[in-house]
Structure formats: structure tokens, C-alpha cells
Coordinates of C-alpha atoms in Angstrom, one line a residue:
M1470 CA -14.5 -10.0 14.5
A1471 CA -12.9 -7.0 12.8
S1472 CA -14.8 -5.5 9.9
D1473 CA -13.6 -6.4 6.5
T1474 CA -13.8 -2.8 5.4
F1475 CA -12.3 0.4 6.0
H1476 CA -13.6 4.3 5.3
I1477 CA -10.5 6.1 4.3
G1478 CA -10.7 9.7 5.2
G1479 CA -14.1 8.7 6.9
D1480 CA -16.1 8.5 3.7
L1481 CA -14.1 6.3 1.0
T1482 CA -15.1 2.7 1.5
V1483 CA -12.7 -0.1 0.5
R1484 CA -12.2 -3.7 1.6
R1485 CA -9.2 -4.1 3.9
L1486 CA -7.4 -6.6 2.0
G1487 CA -6.0 -4.9 -1.2
F1488 CA -3.5 -5.5 -4.0
G1489 CA -0.1 -3.9 -4.7
A1490 CA 0.4 -3.7 -8.4
M1491 CA 4.4 -3.0 -8.2
H1492 CA 5.2 -6.7 -9.4
L1493 CA 3.1 -6.7 -12.4
P1494 CA 5.3 -6.7 -15.7
T1495 CA 4.5 -4.2 -18.3
E1496 CA 6.7 -5.9 -21.2
P1497 CA 7.2 -8.0 -23.1
A1498 CA 3.7 -8.7 -24.6
A1499 CA 3.2 -12.2 -23.2
D1500 CA 4.1 -11.0 -19.5
R1501 CA 1.8 -7.9 -20.0
E1502 CA -1.1 -9.9 -21.0
A1503 CA -0.6 -12.2 -18.0
A1504 CA -0.4 -9.1 -15.8
I1505 CA -3.7 -7.7 -17.2
A1506 CA -5.4 -11.0 -16.3
V1507 CA -3.9 -10.9 -12.7
A1508 CA -5.3 -7.2 -12.4
R1509 CA -8.7 -8.2 -13.6
R1510 CA -8.8 -11.3 -11.5
A1511 CA -8.1 -9.4 -8.4
V1512 CA -11.2 -7.2 -9.3
E1513 CA -13.3 -10.2 -9.9
L1514 CA -12.4 -11.5 -6.4
G1515 CA -13.5 -8.3 -4.8
V1516 CA -10.5 -6.3 -4.5
T1517 CA -11.7 -2.6 -4.2
L1518 CA -8.1 -1.0 -3.3
I1519 CA -5.2 -1.2 -5.7
D1520 CA -1.8 0.5 -5.1
T1521 CA 0.5 1.8 -7.7
A1522 CA 3.1 4.6 -8.2
H1523 CA 4.9 6.8 -10.6
L1524 CA 8.0 5.0 -9.7
Y1525 CA 6.9 1.7 -10.9
G1526 CA 8.1 1.9 -14.4
G1527 CA 7.9 5.6 -14.7
G1528 CA 4.1 5.4 -14.9
A1529 CA 4.0 2.4 -17.0
N1530 CA 2.3 0.5 -14.2
E1531 CA -0.4 3.1 -14.0
E1532 CA -1.0 2.6 -17.8
L1533 CA -1.0 -1.1 -17.4
L1534 CA -3.9 -0.8 -14.8
A1535 CA -5.9 1.6 -17.0
E1536 CA -5.6 -0.9 -19.9
A1537 CA -6.8 -3.7 -17.6
L1538 CA -9.5 -2.1 -15.6
H1539 CA -10.9 1.1 -17.4
P1540 CA -13.6 1.9 -17.4
Y1541 CA -13.3 1.2 -13.9
P1542 CA -16.2 -0.5 -11.9
A1543 CA -17.9 1.5 -9.0
G1544 CA -16.2 1.3 -5.8
L1545 CA -12.7 0.6 -7.0
L1546 CA -10.0 2.8 -5.6
I1547 CA -6.7 3.0 -7.5
T1548 CA -4.2 4.9 -5.4
T1549 CA -0.8 6.1 -6.8
K1550 CA 2.1 7.7 -5.4
V1551 CA 4.4 10.7 -6.4
G1552 CA 7.7 12.1 -5.5
V1553 CA 10.4 9.9 -6.7
A1554 CA 11.7 11.1 -10.3
R1555 CA 14.6 10.5 -12.8
T1556 CA 16.2 13.7 -11.9
G1557 CA 19.5 12.3 -10.5
P1558 CA 22.8 13.5 -12.0
G1559 CA 22.8 10.5 -14.5
G1560 CA 19.1 10.3 -14.8
E1561 CA 18.7 7.9 -12.1
W1562 CA 15.7 7.7 -9.6
R1563 CA 16.0 10.2 -6.7
L1564 CA 13.5 11.7 -4.2
D1565 CA 12.2 14.7 -5.5
G1566 CA 9.4 16.6 -4.0
R1567 CA 9.8 19.9 -5.8
P1568 CA 6.5 21.5 -6.5
A1569 CA 6.9 21.5 -10.2
I1570 CA 7.8 17.6 -10.2
L1571 CA 4.9 16.7 -7.9
R1572 CA 2.4 18.7 -10.2
D1573 CA 3.8 17.2 -13.6
Q1574 CA 3.7 13.5 -12.0
V1575 CA 0.1 14.1 -11.0
E1576 CA -1.0 15.4 -14.3
Q1577 CA 0.8 12.5 -15.9
A1578 CA -1.2 10.1 -13.6
L1579 CA -4.5 11.6 -14.5
R1580 CA -3.7 11.0 -18.1
R1581 CA -2.2 7.5 -17.6
L1582 CA -5.3 6.2 -15.2
R1583 CA -7.7 7.9 -17.5
V1584 CA -9.2 9.9 -14.8
E1585 CA -10.1 13.3 -13.9
R1586 CA -9.3 13.1 -10.1
I1587 CA -7.1 10.7 -8.2
E1588 CA -9.2 10.0 -5.0
L1589 CA -6.2 9.1 -3.0
L1590 CA -2.9 10.5 -3.7
Q1591 CA 0.2 9.4 -1.6
L1592 CA 3.6 11.3 -1.2
H1593 CA 6.1 8.4 -1.8
R1594 CA 8.7 9.9 0.3
I1595 CA 9.4 13.0 1.9
D1596 CA 12.1 14.6 0.1
P1597 CA 14.6 16.1 2.7
E1598 CA 15.9 18.8 0.1
T1599 CA 12.4 20.4 0.0
P1600 CA 10.6 22.0 2.7
L1601 CA 7.8 19.7 3.7
A1602 CA 5.4 22.7 3.3
D1603 CA 6.2 23.2 -0.2
Q1604 CA 5.6 19.4 -1.0
L1605 CA 2.4 19.1 0.8
G1606 CA 1.2 22.7 0.0
T1607 CA 1.5 21.6 -3.8
L1608 CA -0.5 18.6 -3.1
R1609 CA -3.0 20.7 -1.2
E1610 CA -3.3 23.0 -4.3
L1611 CA -4.1 20.1 -6.4
Q1612 CA -6.7 19.3 -4.0
L1613 CA -8.3 22.6 -4.3
E1614 CA -8.1 22.2 -8.1
G1615 CA -10.3 19.3 -7.8
K1616 CA -7.5 16.8 -9.2
V1617 CA -6.8 15.1 -6.2
G1618 CA -9.3 13.9 -3.4
R1619 CA -7.4 12.8 -0.5
L1620 CA -3.7 12.7 0.6
G1621 CA -1.5 10.1 2.1
L1622 CA 2.1 9.7 3.1
S1623 CA 4.7 6.8 2.7
E1624 CA 7.5 5.6 4.9
V1625 CA 7.1 8.4 7.5
T1626 CA 8.0 8.4 11.3
V1627 CA 5.6 9.6 14.0
A1628 CA 7.2 13.0 14.2
E1629 CA 6.9 13.4 10.4
L1630 CA 3.3 12.4 10.4
G1631 CA 2.5 14.8 13.1
Q1632 CA 4.1 17.7 11.0
A1633 CA 2.3 16.8 7.8
R1634 CA -1.0 16.9 9.7
E1635 CA -0.3 20.4 10.8
I1636 CA -0.3 21.3 7.0
V1637 CA -2.9 19.0 5.3
D1638 CA -5.5 16.2 6.3
V1639 CA -3.4 12.8 6.1
V1640 CA -6.0 10.0 5.6
S1641 CA -3.4 7.2 4.9
V1642 CA 0.2 6.1 5.7
Q1643 CA 2.0 3.4 3.6
N1644 CA 5.2 2.1 5.7
R1645 CA 6.9 -1.3 5.8
Y1646 CA 5.5 -3.5 8.3
N1647 CA 4.7 -7.2 8.7
L1648 CA 4.6 -9.8 11.6
L1649 CA 8.3 -9.9 11.9
D1650 CA 9.1 -6.4 11.0
R1651 CA 7.4 -4.0 13.1
E1652 CA 9.9 -1.1 13.3
Y1653 CA 7.0 1.3 12.4
E1654 CA 4.6 0.0 15.4
P1655 CA 4.5 3.4 16.9
V1656 CA 3.5 4.9 13.4
L1657 CA 0.6 2.3 13.3
R1658 CA -0.7 3.3 17.0
A1659 CA -0.6 7.0 15.8
C1660 CA -2.7 6.1 12.6
E1661 CA -5.1 4.2 15.0
A1662 CA -5.5 7.1 17.3
A1663 CA -6.3 9.4 14.5
G1664 CA -8.3 6.9 12.4
I1665 CA -5.8 7.0 9.5
A1666 CA -5.7 4.0 7.2
F1667 CA -2.3 2.1 7.4
L1668 CA -1.2 0.3 4.3
P1669 CA 1.8 -1.9 5.1
W1670 CA 4.1 -2.7 2.1
R1671 CA 6.0 -5.9 2.2
P1672 CA 3.2 -7.4 4.4
V1673 CA 4.4 -10.9 4.2
A1674 CA 6.6 -12.0 6.8
A1675 CA 10.1 -13.3 5.7
G1676 CA 12.0 -13.6 9.0
V1677 CA 14.8 -16.0 10.2
L1678 CA 14.3 -19.9 9.7
G1679 CA 13.1 -20.6 13.2
A1680 CA 10.4 -17.8 13.0
R1681 CA 9.2 -19.1 9.8
A1682 CA 9.1 -22.5 11.0
E1683 CA 6.7 -21.4 13.7
I1684 CA 4.5 -19.6 11.3
A1685 CA 4.3 -22.7 9.2
T1686 CA 3.2 -24.8 12.2
I1687 CA 0.4 -22.4 13.0
A1688 CA -0.6 -22.5 9.3
D1689 CA -0.7 -26.4 9.3
E1690 CA -2.9 -26.2 12.5
L1691 CA -5.3 -23.8 10.5
G1692 CA -5.2 -25.6 7.3
A1693 CA -3.8 -22.5 5.6
T1694 CA -0.5 -21.3 4.2
P1695 CA 2.3 -19.3 6.0
T1696 CA 1.6 -16.4 3.7
Q1697 CA -2.3 -16.4 4.6
V1698 CA -1.4 -16.5 8.3
S1699 CA 0.8 -13.4 7.9
L1700 CA -1.9 -11.6 6.2
A1701 CA -4.7 -12.8 8.7
W1702 CA -2.4 -11.7 11.6
L1703 CA -2.2 -8.2 10.1
L1704 CA -6.0 -8.1 9.5
D1705 CA -6.3 -9.2 13.1
H1706 CA -3.8 -6.9 14.7
S1707 CA -5.4 -3.4 14.0
P1708 CA -8.6 -2.4 12.4
V1709 CA -6.9 0.4 10.4
I1710 CA -4.3 -1.9 8.5
L1711 CA -5.0 -2.5 4.8
P1712 CA -2.5 -5.0 3.6
I1713 CA -1.6 -4.6 0.0
P1714 CA 0.3 -7.9 -1.1
G1715 CA 1.6 -7.9 -4.4
T1716 CA 2.0 -10.7 -7.0
A1717 CA 2.2 -11.3 -10.9
R1718 CA 0.7 -14.7 -10.5
I1719 CA -3.0 -15.6 -10.4
D1720 CA -2.5 -18.6 -7.9
H1721 CA -0.6 -16.3 -5.6
L1722 CA -3.2 -13.7 -5.7
E1723 CA -5.9 -16.2 -4.8
E1724 CA -3.9 -17.5 -2.1
N1725 CA -3.4 -14.1 -0.8
L1726 CA -7.0 -13.2 -0.9
A1727 CA -8.2 -16.4 0.8
A1728 CA -6.5 -15.0 3.9
T1729 CA -9.8 -13.0 4.9
R1730 CA -11.1 -16.7 5.4
V1731 CA -8.6 -17.6 8.1
T1732 CA -9.6 -17.1 11.6
L1733 CA -6.8 -16.9 14.2
T1734 CA -7.7 -18.4 17.8
S1735 CA -6.8 -16.4 20.9
S1736 CA -3.9 -19.1 21.3
H1737 CA -2.5 -18.3 17.6
R1738 CA -2.5 -14.7 18.2
E1739 CA -0.8 -15.0 21.4
R1740 CA 1.9 -17.3 19.6
L1741 CA 2.3 -14.9 16.8
D1742 CA 2.5 -11.9 19.0
R1743 CA 5.2 -13.6 21.0
L1744 CA 7.1 -14.5 17.9
A1745 CA 6.9 -10.9 16.8
A1746 CA 8.2 -9.8 20.2
E1747 CA 11.1 -12.0 20.1
Q1748 CA 12.0 -11.0 16.5
A1749 CA 12.0 -7.3 17.7
R1750 CA 14.3 -8.2 20.5
A1751 CA 16.7 -10.1 18.4

């Protein structure tokens, strides 16, 4: 059985099934209180990896997590992302990896999360209009200043991961990936080879009707839900996968985290792998 923990960068230990905070509402007051309750319940249930980003409400999501969880319990990792900013012509969100923007967003994150150092900082997207060396060089400078511990990437190709690793030590990759959406399988394999954590966003499979029906059938056989089967497959598929399912509801949170108790038989794995392969060919 695969371990339920992973050592990011070789030394930062987290439980593999984490929580994505993107869906937590920050307003109005009633919704905000419910969101705080969800974040606190996640930690109560043993979550040690929570993912957020500057993009999520322009930092409002970071502030929400600090309100809910600070002072943080020992062993809790809150990772955030930078590199998307409201700097478009009309003030709209756009990829922006200019050094001044990245540095400012990190400074804001430190203040909003109420920490002196972000243990894992991820570049939300590579900005094609800014040299990669400038983007990662800025994050490396922040590392040397002690404001950032470890660096990760999001939504990258194998080639981009390789280029980045020539500049900095990359300890995590966050790409779209699930049982029925395996476009980034080559990136996952590259992460496996290098011991890099792979955090799939949108980790719950949502394929065509026939595929969903097969997942539901397997779930019934296991006494689980389709969501739990999707997450259990991810945990079983690779030891470097750290799913971060998100929700704004405590019942869904508890359902997600219970996926660690679902054990796939070899027959179930074969059926799910075959289903995934069929979807890839479709």
C-alpha cells in the first residue's frame, strides 16, 4: 500500500490528500463564516496541505485562511501561487510574471497569511511575455532572502519543467489531471522520476455519461462514492500525487477525505485504467 504521506523537497512532510481553498467564499458574512468552518474542519480531519493563490479573490482567500487557522498548528502547510495579476488593459486578470509583480504578490501573501516565510510558493503560470529566467530568478532571490522556502510550478509541460529545473530546484508541479483527463501524464512521469510532488487540480473525474456510469458501478461495489473512487485512484496511481480537492461544504469535505479509506482491488484498478485509456483515445 502506498504511503499516505509525502516529503515535498525531501523534507517537508504532508499528508497526501490535501485541500484546495479556491471555492471558499470570502463574502458575504454568512458565507464567510461557513468557509471558515470548512477550513477548520479540514485541519481537524488531518489535512496538512492547503492550496490557495493570489488569484483567488486578489488575496482575499489567503486572508480567509489566516482568519480561520492562524496561529497555524504545527505541520500545516499553506501553499500559495503568484504570477496572475489585474494588470490587463482594463484591469482584468492576466498572466504577469514581471519581477516587480511577483515580488509584490509575495510580500502581500506574507502579510495576508501572517507568516514570515512561505514554505512552498508556486508560479501560477509561466508568463510567455517575461523571460523564464527573470520569473524564476526573482523567486530564487526571495528564497535567498528567507521569504520563500521551496518553489513549484503550475500548468507546465515536460519541456518547461526541464527548463525551469536548470534555473531553480522545483519541488512541486500543479497541473490539471484526473482519472478521465490525463493529458499531463508525461509531466506526472517526469515528476515521478525526479521525486517532485504532483498536485492535480480538478482531481475529480467528470467525463462522459458512460464513463461516469462505470465509475459509479465500481463505487457501489466498494461501498464508496464516485468522488471517493476518483480520489482513491489518484492516490493509488502514483506515490508523488497529492490531490487537492476543493469544496465549500463540510459534507463534501468529509466525503473527499474519506477516500483514503477506499482500497482498490487489482481488478478495480484494471477497470479504471482501461476506462481512462478509452477516454484518452476518444
